[in-house]
mmCIF file of C-alpha atoms in Angstrom:
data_model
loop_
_atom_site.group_PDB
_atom_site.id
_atom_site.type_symbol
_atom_site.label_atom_id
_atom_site.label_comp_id
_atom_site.label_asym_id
_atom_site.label_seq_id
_atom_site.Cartn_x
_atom_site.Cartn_y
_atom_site.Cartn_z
ATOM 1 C CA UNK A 1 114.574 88.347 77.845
ATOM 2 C CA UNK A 2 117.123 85.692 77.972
ATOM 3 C CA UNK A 3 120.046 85.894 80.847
ATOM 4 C CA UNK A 4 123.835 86.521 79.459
ATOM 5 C CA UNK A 5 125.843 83.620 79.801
ATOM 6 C CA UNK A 6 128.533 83.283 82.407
ATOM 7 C CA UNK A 7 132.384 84.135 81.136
ATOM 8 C CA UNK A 8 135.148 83.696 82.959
ATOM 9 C CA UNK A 9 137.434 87.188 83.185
ATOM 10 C CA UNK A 10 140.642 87.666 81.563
ATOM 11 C CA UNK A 11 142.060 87.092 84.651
ATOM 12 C CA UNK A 12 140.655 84.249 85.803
ATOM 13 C CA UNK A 13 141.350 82.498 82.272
ATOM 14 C CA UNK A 14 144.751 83.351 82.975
ATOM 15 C CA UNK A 15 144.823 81.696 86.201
ATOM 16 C CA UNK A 16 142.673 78.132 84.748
ATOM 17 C CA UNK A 17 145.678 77.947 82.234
ATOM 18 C CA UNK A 18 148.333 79.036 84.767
ATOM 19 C CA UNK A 19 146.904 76.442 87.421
ATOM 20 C CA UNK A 20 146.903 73.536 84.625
ATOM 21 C CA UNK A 21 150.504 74.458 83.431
ATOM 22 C CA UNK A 22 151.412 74.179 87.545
ATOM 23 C CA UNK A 23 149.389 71.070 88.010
ATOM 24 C CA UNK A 24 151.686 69.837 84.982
ATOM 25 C CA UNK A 25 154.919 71.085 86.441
ATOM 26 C CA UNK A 26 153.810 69.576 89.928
ATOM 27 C CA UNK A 27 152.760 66.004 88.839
ATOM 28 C CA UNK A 28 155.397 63.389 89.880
ATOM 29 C CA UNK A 29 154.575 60.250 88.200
ATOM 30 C CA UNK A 30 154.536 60.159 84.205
ATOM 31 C CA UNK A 31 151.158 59.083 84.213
ATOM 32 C CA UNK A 32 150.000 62.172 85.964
ATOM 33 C CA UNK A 33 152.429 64.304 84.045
ATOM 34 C CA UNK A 34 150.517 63.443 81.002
ATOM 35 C CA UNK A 35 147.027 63.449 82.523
ATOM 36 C CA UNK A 36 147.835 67.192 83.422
ATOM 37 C CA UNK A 37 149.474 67.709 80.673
ATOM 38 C CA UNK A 38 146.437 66.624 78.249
ATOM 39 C CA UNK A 39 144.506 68.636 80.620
ATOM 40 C CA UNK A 40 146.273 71.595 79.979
ATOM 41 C CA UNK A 41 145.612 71.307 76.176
ATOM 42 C CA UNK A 42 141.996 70.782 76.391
ATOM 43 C CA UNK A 43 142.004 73.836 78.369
ATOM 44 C CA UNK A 44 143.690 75.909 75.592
ATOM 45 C CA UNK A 45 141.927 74.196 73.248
ATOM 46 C CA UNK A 46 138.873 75.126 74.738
ATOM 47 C CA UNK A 47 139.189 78.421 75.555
ATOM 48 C CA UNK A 48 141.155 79.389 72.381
ATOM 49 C CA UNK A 49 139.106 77.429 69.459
ATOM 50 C CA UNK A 50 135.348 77.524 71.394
ATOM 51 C CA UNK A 51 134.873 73.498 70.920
ATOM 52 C CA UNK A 52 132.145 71.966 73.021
ATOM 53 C CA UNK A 53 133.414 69.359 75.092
ATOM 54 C CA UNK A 54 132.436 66.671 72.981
ATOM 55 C CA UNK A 55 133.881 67.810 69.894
ATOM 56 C CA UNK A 56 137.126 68.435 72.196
ATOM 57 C CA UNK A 57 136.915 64.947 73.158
ATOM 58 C CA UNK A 58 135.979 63.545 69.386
ATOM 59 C CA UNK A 59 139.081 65.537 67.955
ATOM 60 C CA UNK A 60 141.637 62.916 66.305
ATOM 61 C CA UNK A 61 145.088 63.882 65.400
ATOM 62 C CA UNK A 62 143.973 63.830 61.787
ATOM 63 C CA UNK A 63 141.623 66.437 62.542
ATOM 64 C CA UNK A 64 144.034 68.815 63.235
ATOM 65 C CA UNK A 65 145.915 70.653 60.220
ATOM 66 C CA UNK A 66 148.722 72.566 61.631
ATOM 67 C CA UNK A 67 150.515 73.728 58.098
ATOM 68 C CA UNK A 68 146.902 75.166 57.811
ATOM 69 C CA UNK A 69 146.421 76.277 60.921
ATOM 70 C CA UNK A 70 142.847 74.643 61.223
ATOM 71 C CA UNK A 71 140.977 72.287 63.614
ATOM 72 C CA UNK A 72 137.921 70.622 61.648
ATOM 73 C CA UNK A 73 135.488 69.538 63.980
ATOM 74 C CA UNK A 74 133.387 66.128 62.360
ATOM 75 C CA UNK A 75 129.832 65.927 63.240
ATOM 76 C CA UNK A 76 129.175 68.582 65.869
ATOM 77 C CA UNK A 77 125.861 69.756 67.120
ATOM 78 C CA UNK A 78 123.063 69.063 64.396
ATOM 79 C CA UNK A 79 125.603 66.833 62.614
ATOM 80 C CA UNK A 80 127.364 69.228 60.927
ATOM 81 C CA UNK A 81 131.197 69.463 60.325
ATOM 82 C CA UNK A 82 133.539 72.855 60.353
ATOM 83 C CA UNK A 83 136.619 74.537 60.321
ATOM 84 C CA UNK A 84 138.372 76.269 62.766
ATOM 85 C CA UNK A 85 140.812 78.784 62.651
ATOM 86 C CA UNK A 86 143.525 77.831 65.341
ATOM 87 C CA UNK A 87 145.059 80.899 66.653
ATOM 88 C CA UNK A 88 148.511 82.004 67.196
ATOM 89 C CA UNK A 89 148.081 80.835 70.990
ATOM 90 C CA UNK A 90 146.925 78.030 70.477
ATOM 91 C CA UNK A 91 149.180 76.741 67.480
ATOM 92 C CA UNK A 92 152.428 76.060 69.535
ATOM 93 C CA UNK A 93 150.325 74.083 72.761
ATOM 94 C CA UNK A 94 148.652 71.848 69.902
ATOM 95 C CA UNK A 95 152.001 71.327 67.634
ATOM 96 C CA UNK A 96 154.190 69.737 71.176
ATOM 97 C CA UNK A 97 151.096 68.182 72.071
ATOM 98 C CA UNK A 98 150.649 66.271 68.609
ATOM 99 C CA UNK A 99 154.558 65.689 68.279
ATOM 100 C CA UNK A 100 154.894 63.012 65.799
ATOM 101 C CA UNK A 101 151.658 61.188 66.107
ATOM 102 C CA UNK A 102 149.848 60.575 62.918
ATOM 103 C CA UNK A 103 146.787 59.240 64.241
ATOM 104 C CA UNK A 104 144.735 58.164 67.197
ATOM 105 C CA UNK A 105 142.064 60.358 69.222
ATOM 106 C CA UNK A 106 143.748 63.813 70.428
ATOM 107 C CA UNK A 107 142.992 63.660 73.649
ATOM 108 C CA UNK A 108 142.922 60.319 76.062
ATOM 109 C CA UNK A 109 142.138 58.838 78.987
ATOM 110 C CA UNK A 110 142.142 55.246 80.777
ATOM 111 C CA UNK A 111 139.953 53.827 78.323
ATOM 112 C CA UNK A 112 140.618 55.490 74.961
ATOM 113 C CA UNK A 113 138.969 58.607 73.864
ATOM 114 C CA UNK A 114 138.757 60.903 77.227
ATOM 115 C CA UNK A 115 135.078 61.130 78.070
ATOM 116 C CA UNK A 116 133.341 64.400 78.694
ATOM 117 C CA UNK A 117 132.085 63.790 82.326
ATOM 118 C CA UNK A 118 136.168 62.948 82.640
ATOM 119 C CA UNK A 119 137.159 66.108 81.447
ATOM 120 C CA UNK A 120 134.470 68.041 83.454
ATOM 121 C CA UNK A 121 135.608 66.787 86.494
ATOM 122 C CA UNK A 122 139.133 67.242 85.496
ATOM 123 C CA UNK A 123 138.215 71.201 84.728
ATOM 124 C CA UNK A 124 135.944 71.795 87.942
ATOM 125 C CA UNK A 125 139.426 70.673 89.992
ATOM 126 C CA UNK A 126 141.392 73.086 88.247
ATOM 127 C CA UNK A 127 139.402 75.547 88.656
ATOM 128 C CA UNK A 128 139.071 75.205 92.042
ATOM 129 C CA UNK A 129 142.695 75.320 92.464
ATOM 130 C CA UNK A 130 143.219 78.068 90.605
ATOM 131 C CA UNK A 131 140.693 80.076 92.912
ATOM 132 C CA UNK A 132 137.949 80.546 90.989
ATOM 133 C CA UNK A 133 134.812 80.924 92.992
ATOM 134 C CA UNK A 134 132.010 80.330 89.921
ATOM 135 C CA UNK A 135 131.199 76.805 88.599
ATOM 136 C CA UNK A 136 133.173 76.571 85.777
ATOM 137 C CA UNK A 137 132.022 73.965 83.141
ATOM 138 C CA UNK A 138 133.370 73.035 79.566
ATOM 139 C CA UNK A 139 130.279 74.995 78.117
ATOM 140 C CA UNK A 140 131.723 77.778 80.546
ATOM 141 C CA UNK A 141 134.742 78.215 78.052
ATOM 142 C CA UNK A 142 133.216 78.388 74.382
ATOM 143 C CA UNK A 143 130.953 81.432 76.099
ATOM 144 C CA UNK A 144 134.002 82.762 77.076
ATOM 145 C CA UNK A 145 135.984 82.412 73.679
ATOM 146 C CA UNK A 146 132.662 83.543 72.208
ATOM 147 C CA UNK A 147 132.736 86.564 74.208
ATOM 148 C CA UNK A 148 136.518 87.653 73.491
ATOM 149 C CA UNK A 149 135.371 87.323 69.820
ATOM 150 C CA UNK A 150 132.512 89.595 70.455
ATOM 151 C CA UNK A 151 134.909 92.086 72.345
ATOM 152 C CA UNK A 152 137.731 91.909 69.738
ATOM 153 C CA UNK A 153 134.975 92.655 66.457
ATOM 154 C CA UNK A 154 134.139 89.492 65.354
ATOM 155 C CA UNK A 155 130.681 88.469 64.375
ATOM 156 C CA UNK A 156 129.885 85.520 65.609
ATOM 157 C CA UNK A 157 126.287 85.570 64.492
#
């Protein structure tokens, strides 16, 4: 019998988004403003659209179709491309985040595209400074957006 994957709570979700929207509001330097800033979207994005973390960190701007309200994710796991519906929570974080780019990776970092051990590192921190006592992972949020779908109806199979 397999083991149920770890989820984060409702609250604690609350406070990972909370503590990357303070670590935003706390950052003195525009550099770090925008390093928390991005970090704060790929939060969202993660817990509100389920990516893996390297489909987070693959997303270009051109992957994302606001009018449509859909985030196509190219070449995830076995290769294969899909759609996904981005939710009313979401929608508003991604539109200021895009502003008027056109094109270029979504999310960043020193060299480029962010890479996933980047943004792992960059999640573990928040989490610990939001209080949260589990590891928490990238893989930690799509079991948690997987679960709210499960709990809300969906079928996810």
């Amino acid at each position: 019998m397999r083991r149920l994957p770890t989820v984060l709570t409702p609250p604690e979700s609350d406070a990972l988004l909370n503590g990357a929207r303070e670590a935003t509001n706390a950052a003195r330097t525009p550099k770090k403003q925008l390093a928390s800033w991005r970090d704060f979207v790929m939060v969202n994005t993660g817990l509100f659209a389920g990516c893996r973390v390297s489909e987070l960190c693959n997303l270009t701007v051109n992957d994302i179709d606001l009018a449509g309200q859909t985030l196509h994710v190219r070449r995830g796991k076995g290769d294969k491309d899909r759609n996904i519906p981005i939710g009313v929570k979401l929608l508003p974080v991604l539109r200021e985040w895009i502003g008027e780019r056109k094109t270029g990776y979504l999310f960043t970092g020193p060299g480029g595209k962010l890479s996933p051990r980047t943004f792992q590192i960059r999640l573990a921190a928040l989490a610990v400074k939001a209080g949260i006592v589990k590891k928490v992972h990238p893989h930690l949020m799509r079991h948690t957006f997987a679960t709210a779908l499960l709990r809300a109806g969906a079928d996810i199979s």
